[in-house]
Coordinates of C-alpha atoms and ligand atoms in Angstrom, one line a residue:
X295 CA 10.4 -9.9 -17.6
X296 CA 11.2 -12.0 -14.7
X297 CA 14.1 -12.0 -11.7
X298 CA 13.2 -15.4 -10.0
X299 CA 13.7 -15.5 -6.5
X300 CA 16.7 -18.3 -5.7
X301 CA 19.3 -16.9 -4.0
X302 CA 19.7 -18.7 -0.5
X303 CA 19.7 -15.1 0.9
X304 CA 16.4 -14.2 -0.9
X305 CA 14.9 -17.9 0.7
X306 CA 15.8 -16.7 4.1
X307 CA 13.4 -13.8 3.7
X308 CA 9.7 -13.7 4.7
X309 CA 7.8 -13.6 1.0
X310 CA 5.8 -11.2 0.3
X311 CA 3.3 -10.8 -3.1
X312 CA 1.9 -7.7 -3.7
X313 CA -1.5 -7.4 -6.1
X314 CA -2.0 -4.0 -7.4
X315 CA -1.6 -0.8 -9.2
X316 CA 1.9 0.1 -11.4
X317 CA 1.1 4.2 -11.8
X318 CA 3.5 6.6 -13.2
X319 CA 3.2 9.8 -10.7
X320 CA 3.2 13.3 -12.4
X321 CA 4.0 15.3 -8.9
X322 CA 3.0 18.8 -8.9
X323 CA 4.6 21.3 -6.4
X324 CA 2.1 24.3 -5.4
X325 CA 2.2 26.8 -2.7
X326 CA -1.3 25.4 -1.9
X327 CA -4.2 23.1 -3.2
X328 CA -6.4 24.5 -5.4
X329 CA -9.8 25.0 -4.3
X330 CA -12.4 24.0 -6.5
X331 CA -12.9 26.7 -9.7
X332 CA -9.2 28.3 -8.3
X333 CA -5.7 28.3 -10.9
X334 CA -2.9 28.0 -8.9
X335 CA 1.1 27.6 -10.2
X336 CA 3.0 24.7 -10.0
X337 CA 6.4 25.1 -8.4
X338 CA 7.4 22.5 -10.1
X339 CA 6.9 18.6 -12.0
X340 CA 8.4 15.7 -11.9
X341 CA 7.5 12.0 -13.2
X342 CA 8.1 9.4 -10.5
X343 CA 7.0 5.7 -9.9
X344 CA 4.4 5.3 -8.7
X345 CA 0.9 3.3 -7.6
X346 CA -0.6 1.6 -4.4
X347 CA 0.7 -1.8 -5.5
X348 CA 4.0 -1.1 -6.7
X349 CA 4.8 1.5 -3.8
X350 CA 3.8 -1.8 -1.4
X351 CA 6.2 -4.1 -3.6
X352 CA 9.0 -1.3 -3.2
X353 CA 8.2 -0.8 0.5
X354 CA 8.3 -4.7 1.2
X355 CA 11.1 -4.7 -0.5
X356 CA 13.2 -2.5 1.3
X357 CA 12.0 -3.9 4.9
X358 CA 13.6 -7.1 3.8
X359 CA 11.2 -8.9 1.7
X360 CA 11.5 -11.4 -0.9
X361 CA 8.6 -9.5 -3.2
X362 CA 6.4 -10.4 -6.0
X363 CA 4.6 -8.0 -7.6
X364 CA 1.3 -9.0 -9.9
X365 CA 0.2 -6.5 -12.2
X366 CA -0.3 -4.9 -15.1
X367 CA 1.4 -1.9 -17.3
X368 CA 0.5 -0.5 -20.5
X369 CA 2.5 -0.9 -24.1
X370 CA 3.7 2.9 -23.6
X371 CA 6.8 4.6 -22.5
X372 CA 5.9 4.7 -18.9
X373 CA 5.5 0.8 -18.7
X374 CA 9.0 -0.2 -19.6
X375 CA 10.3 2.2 -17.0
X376 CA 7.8 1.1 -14.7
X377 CA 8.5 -2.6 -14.9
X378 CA 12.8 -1.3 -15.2
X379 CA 12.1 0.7 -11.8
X380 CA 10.6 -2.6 -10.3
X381 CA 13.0 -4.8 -11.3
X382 CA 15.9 -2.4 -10.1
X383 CA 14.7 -2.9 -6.4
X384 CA 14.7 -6.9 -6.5
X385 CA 11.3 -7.3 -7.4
X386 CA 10.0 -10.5 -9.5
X387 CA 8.2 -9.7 -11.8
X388 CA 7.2 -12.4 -13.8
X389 CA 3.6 -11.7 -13.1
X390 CA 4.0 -8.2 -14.1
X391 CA 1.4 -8.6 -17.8
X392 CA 1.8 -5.9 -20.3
X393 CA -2.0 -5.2 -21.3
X394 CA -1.7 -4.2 -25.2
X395 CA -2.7 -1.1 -27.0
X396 CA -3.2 0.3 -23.5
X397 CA -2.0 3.3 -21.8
X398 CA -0.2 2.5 -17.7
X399 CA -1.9 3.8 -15.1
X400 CA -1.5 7.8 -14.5
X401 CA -1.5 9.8 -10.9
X402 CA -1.7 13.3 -11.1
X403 CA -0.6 13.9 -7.7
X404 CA -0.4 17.6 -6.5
X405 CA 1.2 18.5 -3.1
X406 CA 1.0 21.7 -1.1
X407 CA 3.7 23.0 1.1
X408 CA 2.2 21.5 4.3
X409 CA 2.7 18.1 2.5
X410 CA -0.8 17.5 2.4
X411 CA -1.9 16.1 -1.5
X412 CA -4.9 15.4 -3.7
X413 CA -4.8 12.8 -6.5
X414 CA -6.3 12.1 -9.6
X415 CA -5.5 8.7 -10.8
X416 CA -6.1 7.4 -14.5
X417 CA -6.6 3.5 -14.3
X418 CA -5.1 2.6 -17.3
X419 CA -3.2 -0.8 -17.7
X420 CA -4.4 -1.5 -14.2
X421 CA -8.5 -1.8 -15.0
X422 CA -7.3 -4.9 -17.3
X423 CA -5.9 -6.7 -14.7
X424 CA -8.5 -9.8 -14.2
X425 CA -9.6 -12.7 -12.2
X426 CA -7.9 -14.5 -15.2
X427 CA -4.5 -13.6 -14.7
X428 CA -4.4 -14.4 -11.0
X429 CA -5.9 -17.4 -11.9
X430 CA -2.5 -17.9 -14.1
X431 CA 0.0 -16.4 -11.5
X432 CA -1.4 -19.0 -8.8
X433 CA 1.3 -21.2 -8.8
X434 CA 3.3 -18.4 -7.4
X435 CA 1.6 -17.6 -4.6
X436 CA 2.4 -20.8 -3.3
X437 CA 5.0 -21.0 -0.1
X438 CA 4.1 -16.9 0.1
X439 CA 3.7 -15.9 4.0
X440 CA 2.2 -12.4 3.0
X441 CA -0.6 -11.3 0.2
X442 CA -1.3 -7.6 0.1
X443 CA -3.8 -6.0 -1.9
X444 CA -5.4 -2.7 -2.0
X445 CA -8.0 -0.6 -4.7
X446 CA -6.7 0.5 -7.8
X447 CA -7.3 -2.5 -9.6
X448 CA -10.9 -4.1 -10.2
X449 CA -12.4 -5.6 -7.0
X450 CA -13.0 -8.8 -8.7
X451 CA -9.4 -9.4 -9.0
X452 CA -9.0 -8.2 -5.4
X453 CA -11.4 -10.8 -4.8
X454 CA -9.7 -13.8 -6.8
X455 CA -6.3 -12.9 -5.3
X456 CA -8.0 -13.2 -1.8
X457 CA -8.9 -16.4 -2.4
X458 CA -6.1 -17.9 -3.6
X459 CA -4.1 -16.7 -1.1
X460 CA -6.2 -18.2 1.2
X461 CA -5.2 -21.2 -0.7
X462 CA -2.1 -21.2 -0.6
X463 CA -2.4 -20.3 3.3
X464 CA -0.5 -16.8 2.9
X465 CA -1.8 -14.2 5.6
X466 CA -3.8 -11.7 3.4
X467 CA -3.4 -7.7 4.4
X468 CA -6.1 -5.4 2.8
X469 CA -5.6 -1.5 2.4
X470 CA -9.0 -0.1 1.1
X471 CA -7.5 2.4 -0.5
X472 CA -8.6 4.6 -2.6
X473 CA -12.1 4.9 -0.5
X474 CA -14.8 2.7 -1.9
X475 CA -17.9 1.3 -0.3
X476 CA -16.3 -2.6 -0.5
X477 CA -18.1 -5.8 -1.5
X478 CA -18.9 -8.1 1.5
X479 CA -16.4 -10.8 0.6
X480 CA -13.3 -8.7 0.7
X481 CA -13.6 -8.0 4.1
X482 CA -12.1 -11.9 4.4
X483 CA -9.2 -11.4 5.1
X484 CA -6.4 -11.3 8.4
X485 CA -5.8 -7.8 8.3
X486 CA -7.4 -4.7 6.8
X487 CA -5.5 -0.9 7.2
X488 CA -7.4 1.7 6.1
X489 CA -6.7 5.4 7.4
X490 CA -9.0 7.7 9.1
X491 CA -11.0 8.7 5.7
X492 CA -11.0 5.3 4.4
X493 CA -12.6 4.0 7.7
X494 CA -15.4 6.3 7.4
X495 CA -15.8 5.7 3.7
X496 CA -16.8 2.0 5.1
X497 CA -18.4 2.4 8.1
X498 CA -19.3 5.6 8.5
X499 CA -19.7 8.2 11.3
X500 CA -16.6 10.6 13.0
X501 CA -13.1 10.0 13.8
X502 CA -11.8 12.7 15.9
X503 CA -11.5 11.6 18.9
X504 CA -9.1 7.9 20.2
X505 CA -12.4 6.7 21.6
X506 CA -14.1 7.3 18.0
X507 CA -11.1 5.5 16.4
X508 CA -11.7 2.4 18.9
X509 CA -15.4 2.5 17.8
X510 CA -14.6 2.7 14.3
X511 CA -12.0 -0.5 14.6
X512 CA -14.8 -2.2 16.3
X513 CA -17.5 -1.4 13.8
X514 CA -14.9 -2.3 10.8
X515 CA -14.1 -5.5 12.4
X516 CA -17.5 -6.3 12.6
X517 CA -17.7 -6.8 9.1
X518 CA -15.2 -9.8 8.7
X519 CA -11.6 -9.4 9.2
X520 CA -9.4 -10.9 11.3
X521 CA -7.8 -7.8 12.2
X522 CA -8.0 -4.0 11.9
X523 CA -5.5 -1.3 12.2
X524 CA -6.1 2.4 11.3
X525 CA -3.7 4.7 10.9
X526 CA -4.1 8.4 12.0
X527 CA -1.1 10.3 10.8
X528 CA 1.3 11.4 13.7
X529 CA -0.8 10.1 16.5
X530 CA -0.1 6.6 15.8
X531 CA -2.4 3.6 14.9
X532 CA -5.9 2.2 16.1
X533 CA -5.2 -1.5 16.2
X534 CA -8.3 -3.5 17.2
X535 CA -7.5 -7.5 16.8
X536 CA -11.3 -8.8 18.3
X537 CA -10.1 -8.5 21.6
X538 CA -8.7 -5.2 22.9
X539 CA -8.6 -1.9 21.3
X540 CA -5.4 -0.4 21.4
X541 CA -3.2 3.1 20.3
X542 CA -0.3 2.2 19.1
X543 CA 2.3 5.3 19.1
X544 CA 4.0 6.7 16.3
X545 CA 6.5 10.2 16.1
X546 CA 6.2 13.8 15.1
X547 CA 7.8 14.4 11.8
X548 CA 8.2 17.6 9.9
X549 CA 5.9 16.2 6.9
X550 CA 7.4 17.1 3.1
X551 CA 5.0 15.1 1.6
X552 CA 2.2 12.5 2.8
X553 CA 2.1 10.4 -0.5
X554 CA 2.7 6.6 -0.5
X555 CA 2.8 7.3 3.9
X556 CA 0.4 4.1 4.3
X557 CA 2.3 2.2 1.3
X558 CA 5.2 2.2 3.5
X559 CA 3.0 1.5 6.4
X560 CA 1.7 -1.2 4.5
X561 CA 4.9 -2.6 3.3
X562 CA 6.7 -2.5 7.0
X563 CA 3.7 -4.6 8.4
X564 CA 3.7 -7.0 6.0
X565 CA 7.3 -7.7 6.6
X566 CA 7.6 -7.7 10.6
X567 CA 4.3 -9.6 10.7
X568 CA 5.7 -12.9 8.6
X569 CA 9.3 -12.0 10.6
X570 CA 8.2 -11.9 14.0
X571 CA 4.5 -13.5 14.5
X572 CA 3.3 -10.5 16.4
X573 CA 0.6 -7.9 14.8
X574 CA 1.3 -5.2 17.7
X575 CA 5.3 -5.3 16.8
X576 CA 5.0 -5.0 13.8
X577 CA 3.0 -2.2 13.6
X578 CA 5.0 0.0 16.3
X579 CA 7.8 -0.8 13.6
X580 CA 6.1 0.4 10.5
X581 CA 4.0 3.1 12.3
X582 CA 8.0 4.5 11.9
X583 CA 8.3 3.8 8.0
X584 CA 5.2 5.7 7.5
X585 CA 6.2 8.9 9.6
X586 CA 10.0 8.2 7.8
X587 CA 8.1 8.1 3.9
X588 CA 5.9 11.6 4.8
X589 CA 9.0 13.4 5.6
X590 CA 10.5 13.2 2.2
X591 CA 9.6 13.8 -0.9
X592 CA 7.8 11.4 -3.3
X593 CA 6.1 8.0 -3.6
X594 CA 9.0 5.3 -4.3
X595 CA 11.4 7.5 -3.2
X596 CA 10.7 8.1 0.2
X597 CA 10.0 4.7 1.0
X598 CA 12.6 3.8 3.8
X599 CA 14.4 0.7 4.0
X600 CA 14.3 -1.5 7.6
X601 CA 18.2 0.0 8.7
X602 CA 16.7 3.6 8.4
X603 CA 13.4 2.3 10.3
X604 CA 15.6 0.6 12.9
X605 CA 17.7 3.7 13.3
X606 CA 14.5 5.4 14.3
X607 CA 13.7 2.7 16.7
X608 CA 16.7 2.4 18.7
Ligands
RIB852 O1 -0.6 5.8 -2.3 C1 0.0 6.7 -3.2 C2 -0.2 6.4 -4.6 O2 -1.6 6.6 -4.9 C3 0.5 7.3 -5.6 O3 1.8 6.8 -5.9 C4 -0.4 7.3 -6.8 O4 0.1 6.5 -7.9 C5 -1.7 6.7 -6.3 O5 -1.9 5.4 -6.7

């Protein structure tokens, strides 16, 4: 199940370890949404990888990272593809667990033509991932400049990876995504990057306005990390580090499809953070991943890699 990470060219590259979901997305094309109570017809269906975590690893992976991913899959069809699909972009996966007599996590991810989506996500292999197991994987979190976890697997585990990452003195990035209210002990961490919805999930109140962001970023800092950066679509990102509040810019893009946007976000920071020491860079950089990954269709598949971001950029 494992690719180690030994080459002298995968040494040279900032490590990154990513704690999360493995989903299998079942994408569903529609003219629009449905409303609540309303049919509507699919356009079409596709099955494509998927999940918070794995879209992160993938992302990393493309900026440049040496990634780990930690997870679990289920003893179906979908987990050997899921763990293939990993493996195929460089990943190690040696703390990827198959959970038996379980199903891998599901998305039922439905997008309308304006790219805008709605997603129904069944847990599966990814409720069984536990304290335990990161317990076990420790080891490789050592020498790792970059932890990143999110919410699609239990926040106990969340937790537990926090902590060792701490540990082993890796920076640790949290994207509190899907929206939950969030136990106090997760907000520990260097960086948390939740987007407009998921900042009022925590903290209530309005976000409409770039003073409201601000407010929001100083209210979520409040709470414990280091760091906080919210991202609002096109108009860029919120970043608020303790000391100033600040918009950071991002572009206009036609958008074909809005899912796994913050994953590359997500990913792109991670990266530029451990490669260049500067929080404020590296989100200009990956403010472009994001607008790059809602243009095209898909979660894995849009993710961009750091030539296509630095196209953008220069
Ligand atoms: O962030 C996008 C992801 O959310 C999808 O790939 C889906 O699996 C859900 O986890």
């Amino acid at each position: 199940m494992s690719s180690p990470i030994t080459s002298p060219d995968e040494r040279s590259k900032p490590r990154i370890a990513v704690l999360g979901s493995i989903n299998m997305d079942l994408v569903i094309r529609c003219d629009h949404l449905p409303k609540p109570g309303e049919t509507v017809a699919a356009r079409s269906m596709a099955e494509v990888p998927g999940g918070k975590g794995a879209n992160q690893a993938v992302a990393a992976a493309r900026c440049g990272g040496a990634v780990q991913m930690i997870g679990r899959v289920g003893d179906d069809g979908f987990g050997q593809k899921l763990l293939n699909n990993l493996l195929d972009a460089s990943i190690d996966c040696s703390a990827v667990l198959t959970a038996q007599g379980c199903e891998s996590g599901l998305a039922i991810v439905s997008v309308e033509n304006s790219g805008e989506n709605a997603i129904i996500v069944i847990p599966g292999a990814n409720a069984r991932l536990s304290a335990e197991d990161i317990h076990r994987a420790e080891s490789s979190l050592a020498g790792c400049d970059v932890l990143m976890v999110q919410l699609e697997t239990p926040q106990a585990t969340v937790l537990a990876g926090i902590q060792a990452a701490k540990r082993a003195g890796a920076k640790v990035i949290l994207d509190p995504a899907p929206a939950a209210s969030l136990r106090d002990e997760l907000f520990d961490v260097d960086l948390i990057c939740p987007n407009e919805s998921e900042a009022i999930a925590i903290v209530g109140g309005r976000l409409e306005t770039i003073d409201d962001a601000a407010a929001i970023a100083k209210r979520l800092h409040a709470k414990g990390p280091a760091a906080v950066a919210i991202t609002l679509g096109a108009r860029g990102t919120m970043l608020y580090d303790g000391a100033t509040a600040e918009l950071i810019p991002s572009i206009k893009v036609d958008a074909v499809d809005t899912t796994a946007a913050g994953d590359a976000f997500a990913g792109a920071v991670a990266v530029r953070w451990a490669q260049t020491g500067s929080l404020r860079q590296a989100i200009r950089w990956a403010n472009l991943a994001g607008a790059l990954a809602a243009s095209r269709a898909g979660a894995q598949p849009s993710l961009p890699t750091h030539q296509q971001i630095d196209s953008l950029s220069s």
